[in-house]
Tab-separated table of C-alpha atoms in Angstrom:
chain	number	residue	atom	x	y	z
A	1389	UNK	CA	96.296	-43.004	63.819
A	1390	UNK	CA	94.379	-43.183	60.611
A	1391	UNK	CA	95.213	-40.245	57.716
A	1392	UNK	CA	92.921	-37.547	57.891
A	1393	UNK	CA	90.787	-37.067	54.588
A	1394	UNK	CA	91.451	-34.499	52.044
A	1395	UNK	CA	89.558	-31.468	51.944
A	1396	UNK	CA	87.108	-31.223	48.902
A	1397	UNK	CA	87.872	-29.146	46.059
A	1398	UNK	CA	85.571	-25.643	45.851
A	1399	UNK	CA	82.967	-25.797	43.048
A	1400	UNK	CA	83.757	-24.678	39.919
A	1401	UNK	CA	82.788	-20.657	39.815
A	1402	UNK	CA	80.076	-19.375	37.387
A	1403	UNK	CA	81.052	-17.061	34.809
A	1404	UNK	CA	79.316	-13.653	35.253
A	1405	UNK	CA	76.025	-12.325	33.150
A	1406	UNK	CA	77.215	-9.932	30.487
A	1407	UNK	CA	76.236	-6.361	31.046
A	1408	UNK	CA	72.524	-5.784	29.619
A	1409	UNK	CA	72.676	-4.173	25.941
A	1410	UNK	CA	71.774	0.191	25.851
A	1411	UNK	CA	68.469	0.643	24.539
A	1412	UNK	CA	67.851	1.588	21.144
A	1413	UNK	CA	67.931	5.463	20.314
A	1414	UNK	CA	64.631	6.883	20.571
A	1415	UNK	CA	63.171	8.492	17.227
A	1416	UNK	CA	63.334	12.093	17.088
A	1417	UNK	CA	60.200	14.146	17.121
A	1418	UNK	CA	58.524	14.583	14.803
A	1419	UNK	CA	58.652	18.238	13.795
A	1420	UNK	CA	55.997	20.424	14.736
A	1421	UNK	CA	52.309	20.918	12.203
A	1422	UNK	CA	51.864	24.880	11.086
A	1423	UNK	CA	48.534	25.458	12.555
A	1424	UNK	CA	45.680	25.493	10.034
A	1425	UNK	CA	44.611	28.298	8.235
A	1426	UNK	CA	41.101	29.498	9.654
A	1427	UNK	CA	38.117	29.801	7.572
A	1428	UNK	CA	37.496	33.183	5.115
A	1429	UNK	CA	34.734	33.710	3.557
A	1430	UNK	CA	34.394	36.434	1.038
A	1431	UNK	CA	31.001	37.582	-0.790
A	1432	UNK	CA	27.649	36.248	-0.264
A	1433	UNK	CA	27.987	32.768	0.625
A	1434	UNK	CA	27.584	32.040	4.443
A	1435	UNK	CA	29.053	29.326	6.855
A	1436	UNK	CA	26.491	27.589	8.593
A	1437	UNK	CA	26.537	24.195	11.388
A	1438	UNK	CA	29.281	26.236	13.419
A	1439	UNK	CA	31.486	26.528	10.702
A	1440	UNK	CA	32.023	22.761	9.452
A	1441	UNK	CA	29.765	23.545	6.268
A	1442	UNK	CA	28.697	26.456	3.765
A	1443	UNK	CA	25.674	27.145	1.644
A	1444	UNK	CA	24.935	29.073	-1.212
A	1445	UNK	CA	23.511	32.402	-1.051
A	1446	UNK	CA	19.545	32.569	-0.457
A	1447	UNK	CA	19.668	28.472	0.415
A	1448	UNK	CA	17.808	26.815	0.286
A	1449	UNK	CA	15.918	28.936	-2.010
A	1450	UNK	CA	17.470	30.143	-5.367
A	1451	UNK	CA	20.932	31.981	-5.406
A	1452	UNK	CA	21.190	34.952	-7.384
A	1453	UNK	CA	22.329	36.240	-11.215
A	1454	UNK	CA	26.079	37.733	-11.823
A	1455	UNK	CA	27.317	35.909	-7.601
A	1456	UNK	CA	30.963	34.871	-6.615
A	1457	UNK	CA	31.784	33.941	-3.410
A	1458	UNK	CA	35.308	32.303	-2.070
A	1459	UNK	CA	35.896	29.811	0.912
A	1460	UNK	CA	39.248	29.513	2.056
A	1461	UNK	CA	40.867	27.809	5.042
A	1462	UNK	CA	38.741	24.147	4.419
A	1463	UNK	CA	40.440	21.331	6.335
A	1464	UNK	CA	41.686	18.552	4.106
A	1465	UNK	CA	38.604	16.042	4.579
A	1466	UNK	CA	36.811	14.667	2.226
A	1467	UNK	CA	33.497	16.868	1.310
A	1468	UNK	CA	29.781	15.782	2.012
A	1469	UNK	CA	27.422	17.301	-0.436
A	1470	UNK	CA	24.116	17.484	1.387
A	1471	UNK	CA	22.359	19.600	-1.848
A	1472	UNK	CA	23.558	21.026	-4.916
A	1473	UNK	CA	21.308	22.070	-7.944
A	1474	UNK	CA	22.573	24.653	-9.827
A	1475	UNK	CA	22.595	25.446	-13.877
A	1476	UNK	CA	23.811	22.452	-15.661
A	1477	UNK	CA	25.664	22.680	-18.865
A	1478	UNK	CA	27.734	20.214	-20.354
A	1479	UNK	CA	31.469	22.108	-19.597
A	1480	UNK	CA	29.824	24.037	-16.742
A	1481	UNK	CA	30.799	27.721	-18.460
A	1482	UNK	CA	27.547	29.632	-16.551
A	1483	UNK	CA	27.136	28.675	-12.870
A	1484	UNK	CA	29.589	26.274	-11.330
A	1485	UNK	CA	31.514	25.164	-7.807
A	1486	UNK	CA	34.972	24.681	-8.178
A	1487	UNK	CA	37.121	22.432	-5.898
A	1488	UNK	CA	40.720	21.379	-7.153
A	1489	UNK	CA	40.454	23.230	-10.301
A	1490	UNK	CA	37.902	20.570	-11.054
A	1491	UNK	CA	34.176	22.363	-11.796
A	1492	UNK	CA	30.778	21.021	-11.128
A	1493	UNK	CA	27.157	21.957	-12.071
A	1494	UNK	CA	24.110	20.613	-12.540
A	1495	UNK	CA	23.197	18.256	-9.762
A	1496	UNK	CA	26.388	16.287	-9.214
A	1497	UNK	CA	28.800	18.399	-6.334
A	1498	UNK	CA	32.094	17.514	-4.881
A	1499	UNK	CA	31.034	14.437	-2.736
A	1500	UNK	CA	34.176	12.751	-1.124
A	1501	UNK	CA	36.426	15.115	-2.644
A	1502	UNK	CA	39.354	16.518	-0.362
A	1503	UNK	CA	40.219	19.988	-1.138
A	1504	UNK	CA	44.024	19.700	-1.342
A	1505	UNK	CA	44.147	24.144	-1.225
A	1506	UNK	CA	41.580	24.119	1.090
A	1507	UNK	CA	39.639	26.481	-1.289
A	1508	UNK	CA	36.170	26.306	-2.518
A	1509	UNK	CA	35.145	29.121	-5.162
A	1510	UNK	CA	31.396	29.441	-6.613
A	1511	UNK	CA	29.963	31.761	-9.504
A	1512	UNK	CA	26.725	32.102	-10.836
A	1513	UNK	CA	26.375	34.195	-14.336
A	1514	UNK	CA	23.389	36.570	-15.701
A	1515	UNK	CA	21.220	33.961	-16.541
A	1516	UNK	CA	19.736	30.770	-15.234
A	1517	UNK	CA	19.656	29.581	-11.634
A	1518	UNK	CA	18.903	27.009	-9.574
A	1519	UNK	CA	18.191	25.995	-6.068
A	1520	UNK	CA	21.877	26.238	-4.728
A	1521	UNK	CA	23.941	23.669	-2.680
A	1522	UNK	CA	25.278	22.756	1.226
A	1523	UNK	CA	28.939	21.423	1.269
A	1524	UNK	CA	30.160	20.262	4.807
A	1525	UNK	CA	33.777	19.390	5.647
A	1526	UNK	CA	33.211	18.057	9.267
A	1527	UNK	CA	31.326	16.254	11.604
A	1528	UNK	CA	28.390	18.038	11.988
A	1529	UNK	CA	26.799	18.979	15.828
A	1530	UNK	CA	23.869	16.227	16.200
A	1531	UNK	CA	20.965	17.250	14.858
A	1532	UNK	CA	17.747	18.211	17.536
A	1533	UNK	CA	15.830	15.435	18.459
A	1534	UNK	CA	12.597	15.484	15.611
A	1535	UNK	CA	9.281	16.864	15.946
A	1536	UNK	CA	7.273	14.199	16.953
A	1537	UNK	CA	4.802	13.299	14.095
A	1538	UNK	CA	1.296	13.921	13.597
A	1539	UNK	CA	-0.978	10.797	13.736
A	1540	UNK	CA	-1.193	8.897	10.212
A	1541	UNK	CA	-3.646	10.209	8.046
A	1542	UNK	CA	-7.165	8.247	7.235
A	1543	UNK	CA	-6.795	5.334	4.467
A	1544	UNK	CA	-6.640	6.915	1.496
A	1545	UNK	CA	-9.652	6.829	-1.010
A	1546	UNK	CA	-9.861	4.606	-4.199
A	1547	UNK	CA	-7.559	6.144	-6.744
A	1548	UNK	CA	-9.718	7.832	-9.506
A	1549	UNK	CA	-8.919	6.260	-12.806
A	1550	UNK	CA	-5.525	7.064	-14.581
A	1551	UNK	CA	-3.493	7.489	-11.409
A	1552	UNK	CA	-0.377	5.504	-10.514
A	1553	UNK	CA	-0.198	6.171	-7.282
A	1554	UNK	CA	-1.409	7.859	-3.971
A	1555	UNK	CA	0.450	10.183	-1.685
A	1556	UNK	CA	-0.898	11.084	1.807
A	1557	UNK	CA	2.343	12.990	3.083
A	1558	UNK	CA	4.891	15.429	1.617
A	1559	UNK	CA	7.806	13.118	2.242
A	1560	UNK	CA	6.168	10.481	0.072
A	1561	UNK	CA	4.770	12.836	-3.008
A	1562	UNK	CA	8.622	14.366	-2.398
A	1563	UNK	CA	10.338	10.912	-2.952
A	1564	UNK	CA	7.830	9.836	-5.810
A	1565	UNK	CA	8.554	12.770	-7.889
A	1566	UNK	CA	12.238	12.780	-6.977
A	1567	UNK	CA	13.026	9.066	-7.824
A	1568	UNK	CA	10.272	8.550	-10.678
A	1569	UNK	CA	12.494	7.488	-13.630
A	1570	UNK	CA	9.210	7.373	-16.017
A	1571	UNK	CA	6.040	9.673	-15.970
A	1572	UNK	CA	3.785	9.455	-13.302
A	1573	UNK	CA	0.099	10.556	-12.004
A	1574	UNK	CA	-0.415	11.155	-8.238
A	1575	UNK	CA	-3.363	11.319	-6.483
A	1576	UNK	CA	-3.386	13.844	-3.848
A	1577	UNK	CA	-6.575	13.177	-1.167
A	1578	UNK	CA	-9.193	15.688	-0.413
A	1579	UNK	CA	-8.763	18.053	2.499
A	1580	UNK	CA	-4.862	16.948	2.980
A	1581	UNK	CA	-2.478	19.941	3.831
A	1582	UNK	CA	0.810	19.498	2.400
A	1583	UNK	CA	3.645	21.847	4.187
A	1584	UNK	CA	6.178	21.979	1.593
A	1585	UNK	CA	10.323	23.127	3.857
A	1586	UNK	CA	11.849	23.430	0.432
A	1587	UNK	CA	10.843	23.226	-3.366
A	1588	UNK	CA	10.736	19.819	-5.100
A	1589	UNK	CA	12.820	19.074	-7.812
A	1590	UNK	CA	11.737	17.571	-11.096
A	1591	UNK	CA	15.332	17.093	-13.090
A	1592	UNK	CA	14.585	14.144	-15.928
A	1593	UNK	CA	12.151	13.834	-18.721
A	1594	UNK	CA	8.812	12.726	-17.613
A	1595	UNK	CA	5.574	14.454	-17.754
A	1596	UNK	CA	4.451	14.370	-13.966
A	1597	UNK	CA	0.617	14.947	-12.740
A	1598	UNK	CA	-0.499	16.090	-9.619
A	1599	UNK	CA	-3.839	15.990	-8.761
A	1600	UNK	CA	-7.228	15.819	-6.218
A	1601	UNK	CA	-10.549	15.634	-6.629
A	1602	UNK	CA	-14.000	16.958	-4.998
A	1603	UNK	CA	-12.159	19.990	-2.434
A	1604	UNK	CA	-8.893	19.467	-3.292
A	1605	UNK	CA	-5.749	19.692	-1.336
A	1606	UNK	CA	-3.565	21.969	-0.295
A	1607	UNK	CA	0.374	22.655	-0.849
A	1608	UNK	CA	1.737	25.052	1.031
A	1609	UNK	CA	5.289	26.473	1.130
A	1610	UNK	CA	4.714	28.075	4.088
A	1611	UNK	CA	6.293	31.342	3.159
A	1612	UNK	CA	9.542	29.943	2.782
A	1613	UNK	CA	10.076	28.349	-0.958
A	1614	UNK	CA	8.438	27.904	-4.021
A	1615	UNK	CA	6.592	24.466	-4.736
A	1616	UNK	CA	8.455	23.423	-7.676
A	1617	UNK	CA	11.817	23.276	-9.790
A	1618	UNK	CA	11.672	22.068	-13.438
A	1619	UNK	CA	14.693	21.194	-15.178
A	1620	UNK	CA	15.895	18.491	-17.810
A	1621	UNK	CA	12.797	18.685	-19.753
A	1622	UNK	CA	10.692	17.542	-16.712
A	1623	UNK	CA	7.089	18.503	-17.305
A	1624	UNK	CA	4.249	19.375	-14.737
A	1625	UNK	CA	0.563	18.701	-14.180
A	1626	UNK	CA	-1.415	20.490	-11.182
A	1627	UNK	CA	-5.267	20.007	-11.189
A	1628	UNK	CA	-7.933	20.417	-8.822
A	1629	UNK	CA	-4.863	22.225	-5.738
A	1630	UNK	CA	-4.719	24.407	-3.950
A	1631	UNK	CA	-1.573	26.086	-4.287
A	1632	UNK	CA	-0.545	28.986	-1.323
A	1633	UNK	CA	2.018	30.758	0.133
A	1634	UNK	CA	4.992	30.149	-2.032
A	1635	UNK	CA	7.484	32.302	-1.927
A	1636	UNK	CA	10.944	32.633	-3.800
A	1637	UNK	CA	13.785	35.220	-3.538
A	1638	UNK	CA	14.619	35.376	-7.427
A	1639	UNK	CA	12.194	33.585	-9.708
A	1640	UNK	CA	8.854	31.953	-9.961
A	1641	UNK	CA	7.097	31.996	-6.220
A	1642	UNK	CA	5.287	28.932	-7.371
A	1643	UNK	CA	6.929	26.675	-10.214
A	1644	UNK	CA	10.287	27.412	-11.667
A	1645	UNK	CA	10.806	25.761	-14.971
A	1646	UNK	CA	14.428	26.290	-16.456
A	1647	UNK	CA	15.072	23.923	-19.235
A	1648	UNK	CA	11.946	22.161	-18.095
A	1649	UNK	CA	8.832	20.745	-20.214
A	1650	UNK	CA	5.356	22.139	-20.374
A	1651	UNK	CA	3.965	23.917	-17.160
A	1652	UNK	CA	0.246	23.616	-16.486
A	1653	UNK	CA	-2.267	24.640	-13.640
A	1654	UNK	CA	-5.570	23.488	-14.263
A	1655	UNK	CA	-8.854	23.898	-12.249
A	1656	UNK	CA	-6.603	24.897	-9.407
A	1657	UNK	CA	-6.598	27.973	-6.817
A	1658	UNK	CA	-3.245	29.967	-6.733
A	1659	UNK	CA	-3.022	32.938	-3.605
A	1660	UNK	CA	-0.280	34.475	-1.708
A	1661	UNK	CA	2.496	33.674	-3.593
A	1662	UNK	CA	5.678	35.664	-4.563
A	1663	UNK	CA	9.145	36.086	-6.174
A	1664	UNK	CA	11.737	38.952	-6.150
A	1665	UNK	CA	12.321	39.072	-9.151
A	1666	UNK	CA	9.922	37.634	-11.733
A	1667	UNK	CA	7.277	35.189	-11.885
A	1668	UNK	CA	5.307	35.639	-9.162
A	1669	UNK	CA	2.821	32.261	-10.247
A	1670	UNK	CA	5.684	30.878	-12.897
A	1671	UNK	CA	8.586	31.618	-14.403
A	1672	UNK	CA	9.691	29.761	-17.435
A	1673	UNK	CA	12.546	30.137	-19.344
A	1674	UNK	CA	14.056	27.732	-22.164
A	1675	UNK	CA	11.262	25.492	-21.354
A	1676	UNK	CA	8.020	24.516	-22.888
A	1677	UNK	CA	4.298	26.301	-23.177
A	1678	UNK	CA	2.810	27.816	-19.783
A	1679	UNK	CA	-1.090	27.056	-19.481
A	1680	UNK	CA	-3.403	28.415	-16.465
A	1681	UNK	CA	-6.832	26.825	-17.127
A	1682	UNK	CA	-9.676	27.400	-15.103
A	1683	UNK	CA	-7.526	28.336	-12.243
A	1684	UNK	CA	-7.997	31.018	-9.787
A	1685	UNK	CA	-5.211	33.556	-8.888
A	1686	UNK	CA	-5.410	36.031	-5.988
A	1687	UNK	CA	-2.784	38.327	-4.067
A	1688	UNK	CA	0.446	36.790	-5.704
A	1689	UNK	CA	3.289	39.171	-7.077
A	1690	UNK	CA	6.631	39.736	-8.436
A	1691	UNK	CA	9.263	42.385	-7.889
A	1692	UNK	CA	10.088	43.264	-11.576
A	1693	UNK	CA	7.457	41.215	-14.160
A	1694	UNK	CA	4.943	38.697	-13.565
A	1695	UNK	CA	5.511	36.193	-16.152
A	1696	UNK	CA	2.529	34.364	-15.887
């Protein structure tokens, strides 16, 4: 019989897989954060917007004379300055905020700046004031949904001759004083009422006229502030106003003018204002000359000495 055939030989094995590598060590933890210090507040500054911000005393009317006030515990965020006015001098040696060692005065606060201590300290001295500031440090609660507006006003009339412009709201005669960077006349229309929620500010040197014709109209701070805040050699002009219910907690319940140009109030009625302290109409001091001219003032006061 034939030879049988040969078995075939087995495959070749394969080698096995090496063992998979260890994973890599994982990083330690990182250590705990000491817990923040909370917020302190000493003297007459108060916290405000559930904590995340803090305003000068009497704000947002005028702080007071010979005032200190420490904030301690401020996370380390950059600050928002939503107001600051207080006395400006060139080193800031009278009334100042101090952040970081750095001071500020004037009308330029400690936007963006992170305090590294978490410490804000404020003084005011014997003399001048101002308006005060609001610093925040945190995301603020959203504000209530607005009031919804009144209906626009009628066209306004012609402008009588000499004016620049014509205001029919207290947002807009706000912003044109505010951002006018040369003097300026504004028309104010008959019959308008003009609610004034804080004073405006007049801080450069321009000569600025407000006025209306035939029955005037009205600005009204409401019990609240004062109309007006001179400074920087800013000069004022009311004719033909009426001019009530302003009302300050320190000086001048209508027009404060500290460092400012001339004050005048001209053909104008003045009632129901006040200050605490003194200047129940005006209150001028290192400014220019005060006139009243054929103005009318009833029931206004001041707590210690009517200037004018």
């Amino acid at each position: 019989p034939p030879p049988s055939a040969s078995p075939s030989p087995p495959p070749p094995s394969t080698p096995p897989l090496p063992p998979p590598s260890p994973p890599p060590p994982l990083s330690p933890p990182l250590p705990p954060q000491p817990p923040r210090a909370p917020l302190q507040l000493t003297g007459p500054c108060s916290l405000t917007d559930g904590g995340s911000c803090a305003v000068s005393p009497n704000y947002p009317n005028s702080y007071d004379r010979n005032e200190a006030c420490t904030i301690s515990g401020v996370p380390p965020v950059g600050l928002e300055t939503v107001a600051f006015e207080v006395q400006d001098e060139m080193s800031c040696r009278y009334d100042y905020l101090t952040v970081n060692g750095v001071k500020y005065c004037g009308t330029s606060g400690p936007q963006g700046v992170v305090p590294e201590d978490g410490v804000i300290e404020r003084k005011s001295d014997e003399s001048d004031v101002g308006s005060g500031w609001k610093i925040c440090w945190a995301i603020r609660p959203p504000s209530p949904p607005p009031t919804p507006r009144s209906p626009p006003p009628p066209p306004l009339p012609p402008l009588s001759p000499g004016f620049d412009v014509a205001a029919a709201s207290e947002d807009k005669l706000r912003s044109l004083i505010t951002e006018a960077a040369a003097n300026i006349s504004i028309y104010l229309p008959p019959g308008a009422h003009f609610k004034l929620f804080s004073q405006i500010s007049c801080t450069s040197t321009i000569k600025v006229t407000v006025a209306s014709s035939g029955e005037g109209s009205t600005l009204d701070g409401q019990g609240e502030t004062r109309l007006f805040y001179l400074s920087g050699g800013c000069s004022l002009t009311l004719r033909g106003l009426i001019l009530v219910n302003g009302k300050a907690l320190s000086l001048g319940g209508g027009v404060v003018s500290a460092t400012g140009g001339d004050v005048e109030i001209i053909d104008s009625t003045v009632k129901d204002c006040s200050a605490g302290q003194n200047g129940g109409v005006i209150s001028a001091f290192r400014s220019g000359a005060v006139s009243l001219i054929g103005s009318t003032v009833t029931d206004c006061s001041a707590g210690i000495v009517t200037d004018c």
